[in-house]
PDB file of C-alpha atoms in Angstrom:
ATOM      1  CA  UNK A1454     150.670  93.727 138.284  1.00 90.00           C
ATOM      2  CA  UNK A1455     154.053  93.872 139.990  1.00 95.00           C
ATOM      3  CA  UNK A1456     152.671  92.263 143.153  1.00 95.00           C
ATOM      4  CA  UNK A1457     151.292  89.296 141.199  1.00 96.00           C
ATOM      5  CA  UNK A1458     154.549  89.013 139.282  1.00 96.00           C
ATOM      6  CA  UNK A1459     156.528  88.998 142.528  1.00 97.00           C
ATOM      7  CA  UNK A1460     154.242  86.392 144.099  1.00 96.00           C
ATOM      8  CA  UNK A1461     154.544  84.006 141.144  1.00 96.00           C
ATOM      9  CA  UNK A1462     158.325  84.423 140.929  1.00 96.00           C
ATOM     10  CA  UNK A1463     158.773  83.714 144.629  1.00 96.00           C
ATOM     11  CA  UNK A1464     156.412  80.729 144.604  1.00 96.00           C
ATOM     12  CA  UNK A1465     157.990  79.036 141.588  1.00 96.00           C
ATOM     13  CA  UNK A1466     161.582  79.772 142.593  1.00 96.00           C
ATOM     14  CA  UNK A1467     160.952  78.334 146.044  1.00 95.00           C
ATOM     15  CA  UNK A1468     160.113  75.059 144.290  1.00 93.00           C
ATOM     16  CA  UNK A1469     163.642  74.907 142.854  1.00 93.00           C
ATOM     17  CA  UNK A1470     165.382  76.181 145.970  1.00 94.00           C
ATOM     18  CA  UNK A1471     166.113  79.787 144.973  1.00 96.00           C
ATOM     19  CA  UNK A1472     165.374  82.861 147.086  1.00 96.00           C
ATOM     20  CA  UNK A1473     165.644  86.397 145.695  1.00 97.00           C
ATOM     21  CA  UNK A1474     165.504  89.773 147.438  1.00 96.00           C
ATOM     22  CA  UNK A1475     163.213  92.649 146.443  1.00 96.00           C
ATOM     23  CA  UNK A1476     165.896  94.285 144.304  1.00 97.00           C
ATOM     24  CA  UNK A1477     166.360  91.120 142.251  1.00 98.00           C
ATOM     25  CA  UNK A1478     162.612  90.631 141.785  1.00 97.00           C
ATOM     26  CA  UNK A1479     162.438  94.274 140.679  1.00 97.00           C
ATOM     27  CA  UNK A1480     165.177  93.635 138.118  1.00 98.00           C
ATOM     28  CA  UNK A1481     163.261  90.660 136.748  1.00 98.00           C
ATOM     29  CA  UNK A1482     160.127  92.803 136.421  1.00 98.00           C
ATOM     30  CA  UNK A1483     162.079  95.572 134.691  1.00 98.00           C
ATOM     31  CA  UNK A1484     163.544  92.948 132.350  1.00 98.00           C
ATOM     32  CA  UNK A1485     160.025  91.710 131.535  1.00 97.00           C
ATOM     33  CA  UNK A1486     158.863  95.269 130.768  1.00 97.00           C
ATOM     34  CA  UNK A1487     161.846  95.904 128.468  1.00 98.00           C
ATOM     35  CA  UNK A1488     161.269  92.561 126.749  1.00 97.00           C
ATOM     36  CA  UNK A1489     157.647  93.444 126.009  1.00 96.00           C
ATOM     37  CA  UNK A1490     158.510  96.982 124.890  1.00 97.00           C
ATOM     38  CA  UNK A1491     161.204  95.865 122.439  1.00 97.00           C
ATOM     39  CA  UNK A1492     159.142  92.864 121.318  1.00 96.00           C
ATOM     40  CA  UNK A1493     156.720  95.297 119.660  1.00 95.00           C
ATOM     41  CA  UNK A1494     159.343  96.220 117.076  1.00 95.00           C
ATOM     42  CA  UNK A1495     161.404  93.016 116.782  1.00 94.00           C
ATOM     43  CA  UNK A1496     160.846  89.304 117.265  1.00 93.00           C
ATOM     44  CA  UNK A1497     162.359  88.550 120.674  1.00 95.00           C
ATOM     45  CA  UNK A1498     159.819  86.038 121.980  1.00 94.00           C
ATOM     46  CA  UNK A1499     156.495  84.505 121.025  1.00 94.00           C
ATOM     47  CA  UNK A1500     155.762  84.000 124.730  1.00 91.00           C
ATOM     48  CA  UNK A1501     154.192  87.247 125.940  1.00 92.00           C
ATOM     49  CA  UNK A1502     151.752  86.484 128.780  1.00 93.00           C
ATOM     50  CA  UNK A1503     153.586  87.557 131.924  1.00 95.00           C
ATOM     51  CA  UNK A1504     152.830  84.283 133.747  1.00 94.00           C
ATOM     52  CA  UNK A1505     154.323  82.318 130.856  1.00 93.00           C
ATOM     53  CA  UNK A1506     157.383  84.570 130.672  1.00 96.00           C
ATOM     54  CA  UNK A1507     157.998  83.965 134.376  1.00 96.00           C
ATOM     55  CA  UNK A1508     157.667  80.182 134.128  1.00 95.00           C
ATOM     56  CA  UNK A1509     158.861  79.304 130.629  1.00 94.00           C
ATOM     57  CA  UNK A1510     161.694  81.823 130.318  1.00 96.00           C
ATOM     58  CA  UNK A1511     162.827  83.093 133.715  1.00 97.00           C
ATOM     59  CA  UNK A1512     162.287  80.102 136.015  1.00 97.00           C
ATOM     60  CA  UNK A1513     163.286  77.721 133.236  1.00 96.00           C
ATOM     61  CA  UNK A1514     166.569  79.629 132.819  1.00 98.00           C
ATOM     62  CA  UNK A1515     167.268  79.402 136.557  1.00 98.00           C
ATOM     63  CA  UNK A1516     166.606  75.651 136.601  1.00 97.00           C
ATOM     64  CA  UNK A1517     170.337  75.379 135.846  1.00 98.00           C
ATOM     65  CA  UNK A1518     170.707  75.218 139.625  1.00 97.00           C
ATOM     66  CA  UNK A1519     169.526  71.593 139.359  1.00 97.00           C
ATOM     67  CA  UNK A1520     172.772  70.831 137.527  1.00 97.00           C
ATOM     68  CA  UNK A1521     175.038  73.253 139.430  1.00 97.00           C
ATOM     69  CA  UNK A1522     173.801  73.533 143.045  1.00 96.00           C
ATOM     70  CA  UNK A1523     176.658  75.877 143.994  1.00 94.00           C
ATOM     71  CA  UNK A1524     175.530  78.620 141.580  1.00 93.00           C
ATOM     72  CA  UNK A1525     174.434  80.968 144.381  1.00 89.00           C
ATOM     73  CA  UNK A1526     178.022  81.323 145.634  1.00 92.00           C
ATOM     74  CA  UNK A1527     179.833  80.771 142.344  1.00 93.00           C
ATOM     75  CA  UNK A1528     182.098  83.196 140.491  1.00 96.00           C
ATOM     76  CA  UNK A1529     182.311  80.910 137.492  1.00 98.00           C
ATOM     77  CA  UNK A1530     182.658  82.076 133.896  1.00 98.00           C
ATOM     78  CA  UNK A1531     179.668  81.233 131.702  1.00 98.00           C
ATOM     79  CA  UNK A1532     179.189  81.452 127.935  1.00 98.00           C
ATOM     80  CA  UNK A1533     175.519  81.693 126.918  1.00 98.00           C
ATOM     81  CA  UNK A1534     175.487  80.709 123.273  1.00 98.00           C
ATOM     82  CA  UNK A1535     172.613  81.700 120.995  1.00 96.00           C
ATOM     83  CA  UNK A1536     171.196  83.768 123.824  1.00 97.00           C
ATOM     84  CA  UNK A1537     168.447  85.484 121.794  1.00 96.00           C
ATOM     85  CA  UNK A1538     166.520  87.723 124.197  1.00 97.00           C
ATOM     86  CA  UNK A1539     168.974  86.902 126.993  1.00 98.00           C
ATOM     87  CA  UNK A1540     167.836  83.501 128.207  1.00 98.00           C
ATOM     88  CA  UNK A1541     169.384  82.052 130.277  1.00 98.00           C
ATOM     89  CA  UNK A1542     172.183  84.643 130.648  1.00 98.00           C
ATOM     90  CA  UNK A1543     170.251  87.618 132.044  1.00 98.00           C
ATOM     91  CA  UNK A1544     168.215  85.613 134.602  1.00 98.00           C
ATOM     92  CA  UNK A1545     171.364  83.816 135.750  1.00 98.00           C
ATOM     93  CA  UNK A1546     173.159  87.126 136.259  1.00 98.00           C
ATOM     94  CA  UNK A1547     170.268  88.686 138.192  1.00 98.00           C
ATOM     95  CA  UNK A1548     169.846  85.669 140.473  1.00 98.00           C
ATOM     96  CA  UNK A1549     173.543  84.811 140.852  1.00 98.00           C
ATOM     97  CA  UNK A1550     175.447  88.107 140.579  1.00 97.00           C
ATOM     98  CA  UNK A1551     178.847  86.491 141.205  1.00 97.00           C
ATOM     99  CA  UNK A1552     178.813  84.810 137.799  1.00 98.00           C
ATOM    100  CA  UNK A1553     180.869  86.252 134.927  1.00 98.00           C
ATOM    101  CA  UNK A1554     178.680  85.911 131.858  1.00 98.00           C
ATOM    102  CA  UNK A1555     179.247  86.330 128.130  1.00 98.00           C
ATOM    103  CA  UNK A1556     176.203  86.201 125.841  1.00 98.00           C
ATOM    104  CA  UNK A1557     176.663  85.512 122.137  1.00 98.00           C
ATOM    105  CA  UNK A1558     174.079  85.920 119.399  1.00 97.00           C
ATOM    106  CA  UNK A1559     174.263  86.106 115.620  1.00 95.00           C
ATOM    107  CA  UNK A1560     171.638  88.882 115.381  1.00 96.00           C
ATOM    108  CA  UNK A1561     172.962  92.358 116.158  1.00 97.00           C
ATOM    109  CA  UNK A1562     169.528  93.796 116.973  1.00 97.00           C
ATOM    110  CA  UNK A1563     169.167  91.263 119.772  1.00 97.00           C
ATOM    111  CA  UNK A1564     172.615  92.146 121.091  1.00 98.00           C
ATOM    112  CA  UNK A1565     171.547  95.814 121.122  1.00 98.00           C
ATOM    113  CA  UNK A1566     168.504  94.828 123.198  1.00 98.00           C
ATOM    114  CA  UNK A1567     170.728  92.947 125.642  1.00 98.00           C
ATOM    115  CA  UNK A1568     173.035  95.940 126.022  1.00 98.00           C
ATOM    116  CA  UNK A1569     170.049  98.111 126.889  1.00 98.00           C
ATOM    117  CA  UNK A1570     168.879  95.554 129.477  1.00 98.00           C
ATOM    118  CA  UNK A1571     172.348  95.423 131.058  1.00 98.00           C
ATOM    119  CA  UNK A1572     172.445  99.223 131.186  1.00 98.00           C
ATOM    120  CA  UNK A1573     168.943  99.652 132.637  1.00 98.00           C
ATOM    121  CA  UNK A1574     169.411  96.895 135.235  1.00 98.00           C
ATOM    122  CA  UNK A1575     172.956  98.093 136.070  1.00 97.00           C
ATOM    123  CA  UNK A1576     174.422  94.615 135.650  1.00 98.00           C
ATOM    124  CA  UNK A1577     178.191  94.164 135.927  1.00 97.00           C
ATOM    125  CA  UNK A1578     180.591  91.455 134.737  1.00 97.00           C
ATOM    126  CA  UNK A1579     178.287  90.531 131.867  1.00 98.00           C
ATOM    127  CA  UNK A1580     178.817  91.224 128.164  1.00 98.00           C
ATOM    128  CA  UNK A1581     176.868  90.680 124.955  1.00 98.00           C
ATOM    129  CA  UNK A1582     178.689  90.070 121.677  1.00 98.00           C
ATOM    130  CA  UNK A1583     177.472  89.805 118.109  1.00 98.00           C
ATOM    131  CA  UNK A1584     178.751  87.025 115.884  1.00 96.00           C
ATOM    132  CA  UNK A1585     178.644  83.361 114.941  1.00 96.00           C
ATOM    133  CA  UNK A1586     179.516  80.597 117.360  1.00 96.00           C
ATOM    134  CA  UNK A1587     181.798  78.985 114.766  1.00 95.00           C
ATOM    135  CA  UNK A1588     183.933  82.140 114.475  1.00 96.00           C
ATOM    136  CA  UNK A1589     184.300  83.077 118.138  1.00 97.00           C
ATOM    137  CA  UNK A1590     184.926  79.422 119.031  1.00 96.00           C
ATOM    138  CA  UNK A1591     188.230  79.615 117.175  1.00 96.00           C
ATOM    139  CA  UNK A1592     189.435  82.813 118.846  1.00 96.00           C
ATOM    140  CA  UNK A1593     192.048  82.482 121.576  1.00 96.00           C
ATOM    141  CA  UNK A1594     190.196  84.982 123.797  1.00 97.00           C
ATOM    142  CA  UNK A1595     187.148  82.703 123.948  1.00 98.00           C
ATOM    143  CA  UNK A1596     188.293  79.179 123.124  1.00 98.00           C
ATOM    144  CA  UNK A1597     188.407  76.879 126.188  1.00 98.00           C
ATOM    145  CA  UNK A1598     188.087  79.870 128.514  1.00 98.00           C
ATOM    146  CA  UNK A1599     184.774  79.108 130.256  1.00 98.00           C
ATOM    147  CA  UNK A1600     183.804  76.968 133.228  1.00 98.00           C
ATOM    148  CA  UNK A1601     180.397  76.447 131.647  1.00 98.00           C
ATOM    149  CA  UNK A1602     178.806  76.910 128.255  1.00 98.00           C
ATOM    150  CA  UNK A1603     175.005  76.907 128.336  1.00 98.00           C
ATOM    151  CA  UNK A1604     172.453  77.089 125.550  1.00 97.00           C
ATOM    152  CA  UNK A1605     168.691  77.149 125.164  1.00 95.00           C
ATOM    153  CA  UNK A1606     169.076  77.462 121.393  1.00 83.00           C
ATOM    154  CA  UNK A1607     166.933  75.247 119.187  1.00 81.00           C
ATOM    155  CA  UNK A1608     169.253  72.838 117.386  1.00 89.00           C
ATOM    156  CA  UNK A1609     170.019  69.139 117.585  1.00 92.00           C
ATOM    157  CA  UNK A1610     172.485  68.124 120.287  1.00 96.00           C
ATOM    158  CA  UNK A1611     175.273  67.141 117.855  1.00 96.00           C
ATOM    159  CA  UNK A1612     175.197  70.619 116.320  1.00 96.00           C
ATOM    160  CA  UNK A1613     175.002  72.355 119.694  1.00 96.00           C
ATOM    161  CA  UNK A1614     177.922  70.309 120.998  1.00 97.00           C
ATOM    162  CA  UNK A1615     180.087  71.441 118.087  1.00 97.00           C
ATOM    163  CA  UNK A1616     179.099  75.049 118.731  1.00 97.00           C
ATOM    164  CA  UNK A1617     179.552  74.913 122.503  1.00 98.00           C
ATOM    165  CA  UNK A1618     182.294  72.446 123.456  1.00 98.00           C
ATOM    166  CA  UNK A1619     185.156  74.561 122.019  1.00 98.00           C
ATOM    167  CA  UNK A1620     184.366  77.288 124.596  1.00 98.00           C
ATOM    168  CA  UNK A1621     184.587  74.993 127.632  1.00 98.00           C
ATOM    169  CA  UNK A1622     187.731  74.568 129.727  1.00 98.00           C
ATOM    170  CA  UNK A1623     188.968  71.047 130.358  1.00 98.00           C
ATOM    171  CA  UNK A1624     187.111  69.988 133.497  1.00 98.00           C
ATOM    172  CA  UNK A1625     184.200  72.317 132.722  1.00 98.00           C
ATOM    173  CA  UNK A1626     180.745  71.531 131.399  1.00 98.00           C
ATOM    174  CA  UNK A1627     178.479  72.184 128.458  1.00 98.00           C
ATOM    175  CA  UNK A1628     174.854  72.180 129.589  1.00 98.00           C
ATOM    176  CA  UNK A1629     172.083  72.085 127.018  1.00 97.00           C
ATOM    177  CA  UNK A1630     168.533  73.092 127.945  1.00 97.00           C
ATOM    178  CA  UNK A1631     166.107  70.828 126.105  1.00 95.00           C
ATOM    179  CA  UNK A1632     162.356  70.278 125.923  1.00 91.00           C
ATOM    180  CA  UNK A1633     160.802  66.854 126.294  1.00 79.00           C
ATOM    181  CA  UNK A1634     162.469  63.466 126.373  1.00 78.00           C
ATOM    182  CA  UNK A1635     166.027  63.188 125.092  1.00 85.00           C
ATOM    183  CA  UNK A1636     166.969  59.498 124.745  1.00 86.00           C
ATOM    184  CA  UNK A1637     167.049  59.337 120.926  1.00 88.00           C
ATOM    185  CA  UNK A1638     168.763  62.691 120.391  1.00 91.00           C
ATOM    186  CA  UNK A1639     171.341  61.860 123.048  1.00 93.00           C
ATOM    187  CA  UNK A1640     172.096  58.498 121.429  1.00 93.00           C
ATOM    188  CA  UNK A1641     172.576  60.186 118.036  1.00 93.00           C
ATOM    189  CA  UNK A1642     174.969  62.749 119.553  1.00 96.00           C
ATOM    190  CA  UNK A1643     177.135  60.286 121.496  1.00 96.00           C
ATOM    191  CA  UNK A1644     179.834  60.050 118.801  1.00 96.00           C
ATOM    192  CA  UNK A1645     179.986  63.812 118.287  1.00 97.00           C
ATOM    193  CA  UNK A1646     180.288  64.484 122.015  1.00 98.00           C
ATOM    194  CA  UNK A1647     183.211  62.053 122.325  1.00 97.00           C
ATOM    195  CA  UNK A1648     184.888  63.473 119.209  1.00 97.00           C
ATOM    196  CA  UNK A1649     184.727  66.970 120.732  1.00 98.00           C
ATOM    197  CA  UNK A1650     186.380  65.860 123.983  1.00 98.00           C
ATOM    198  CA  UNK A1651     183.280  65.366 126.110  1.00 98.00           C
ATOM    199  CA  UNK A1652     181.269  62.761 127.938  1.00 97.00           C
ATOM    200  CA  UNK A1653     177.637  62.970 128.997  1.00 96.00           C
ATOM    201  CA  UNK A1654     177.695  63.120 132.788  1.00 94.00           C
ATOM    202  CA  UNK A1655     173.979  63.196 133.543  1.00 95.00           C
ATOM    203  CA  UNK A1656     170.559  64.047 132.155  1.00 95.00           C
ATOM    204  CA  UNK A1657     168.310  65.898 134.574  1.00 95.00           C
ATOM    205  CA  UNK A1658     164.651  65.576 133.606  1.00 93.00           C
ATOM    206  CA  UNK A1659     162.051  67.729 135.334  1.00 93.00           C
ATOM    207  CA  UNK A1660     158.724  69.487 134.880  1.00 93.00           C
ATOM    208  CA  UNK A1661     158.414  73.253 135.107  1.00 93.00           C
ATOM    209  CA  UNK A1662     156.426  74.573 138.102  1.00 90.00           C
ATOM    210  CA  UNK A1663     152.692  74.977 137.658  1.00 77.00           C
ATOM    211  CA  UNK A1664     152.380  72.985 134.477  1.00 72.00           C
ATOM    212  CA  UNK A1665     153.226  69.898 132.483  1.00 74.00           C
ATOM    213  CA  UNK A1666     156.106  71.284 130.382  1.00 85.00           C
ATOM    214  CA  UNK A1667     158.834  68.630 130.344  1.00 90.00           C
ATOM    215  CA  UNK A1668     162.419  69.820 130.380  1.00 93.00           C
ATOM    216  CA  UNK A1669     165.862  68.230 130.412  1.00 95.00           C
ATOM    217  CA  UNK A1670     169.319  69.530 131.234  1.00 96.00           C
ATOM    218  CA  UNK A1671     172.003  67.610 129.349  1.00 97.00           C
ATOM    219  CA  UNK A1672     175.272  67.886 131.295  1.00 98.00           C
ATOM    220  CA  UNK A1673     178.375  67.133 129.231  1.00 98.00           C
ATOM    221  CA  UNK A1674     181.745  67.084 130.976  1.00 98.00           C
ATOM    222  CA  UNK A1675     184.798  68.337 129.038  1.00 98.00           C
ATOM    223  CA  UNK A1676     187.451  65.639 129.530  1.00 98.00           C
ATOM    224  CA  UNK A1677     190.033  66.696 126.959  1.00 98.00           C
ATOM    225  CA  UNK A1678     190.856  69.544 124.624  1.00 98.00           C
ATOM    226  CA  UNK A1679     188.677  69.904 121.517  1.00 98.00           C
ATOM    227  CA  UNK A1680     190.506  69.263 118.261  1.00 97.00           C
ATOM    228  CA  UNK A1681     191.410  72.380 116.274  1.00 96.00           C
ATOM    229  CA  UNK A1682     189.320  70.917 113.452  1.00 96.00           C
ATOM    230  CA  UNK A1683     186.231  72.068 115.371  1.00 97.00           C
ATOM    231  CA  UNK A1684     184.081  74.020 115.096  1.00 97.00           C
ATOM    232  CA  UNK A1685     183.979  73.672 111.323  1.00 95.00           C
ATOM    233  CA  UNK A1686     183.340  76.702 109.137  1.00 92.00           C
ATOM    234  CA  UNK A1687     180.116  78.669 109.533  1.00 90.00           C
ATOM    235  CA  UNK A1688     177.007  76.758 108.494  1.00 89.00           C
ATOM    236  CA  UNK A1689     178.451  73.244 108.448  1.00 93.00           C
ATOM    237  CA  UNK A1690     177.590  72.177 112.028  1.00 94.00           C
ATOM    238  CA  UNK A1691     173.919  72.830 111.285  1.00 91.00           C
ATOM    239  CA  UNK A1692     173.839  71.349 107.787  1.00 93.00           C
ATOM    240  CA  UNK A1693     176.027  68.307 108.466  1.00 94.00           C
ATOM    241  CA  UNK A1694     175.943  67.408 112.173  1.00 93.00           C
ATOM    242  CA  UNK A1695     178.828  65.278 113.442  1.00 94.00           C
ATOM    243  CA  UNK A1696     178.068  61.611 114.028  1.00 88.00           C
TER     244      UNK A1696
END
């Protein structure tokens, strides 16, 4: 199956302008095998067909290059918030090894999985931490320390902005991976984004290779420091999104 996996990866990544060597493709395959092995004992993903994992998790994660074309030569710092099984953080690190990546998730068992992936794939300058976005977003070590904060987490954009914007340096960007069309959600989040020191720079809409899955990357520029009022205490951003 490795040969088919390699062929599909190369074909779909070519469509978005990414080229990987054999070692990197091997790391992606090893990652897929670990994901399936651990998925038997914990809920990491409902997507399990290898073709779907390639397209809907791995290639989708790497579509960030549409928003940041210089990723292949970048040494930027990236916070992946609500990373789950490591998307997009692990694929970004494999494809763009110069990046310095921190992955945050609220479930410790998922963080343990990520640590095993990092160990097996021998990845460097990448860490996985267990905790809530609201707590780490107030810590000096993490607050406004990242060039980019990215998230594929499922939450409305106002909530995600409150989670993510505190991590971004002034001049950096929060980029939200979203499914489908975003006009209404973006309009509802406009006030929250401004309140948190940001401005929506662009929305990149595209379709994943080999299918009709619509995706959007919401690129929010950090113009000024986020007020110390945010993020609010744990639970509030989800229950009472900013307006």
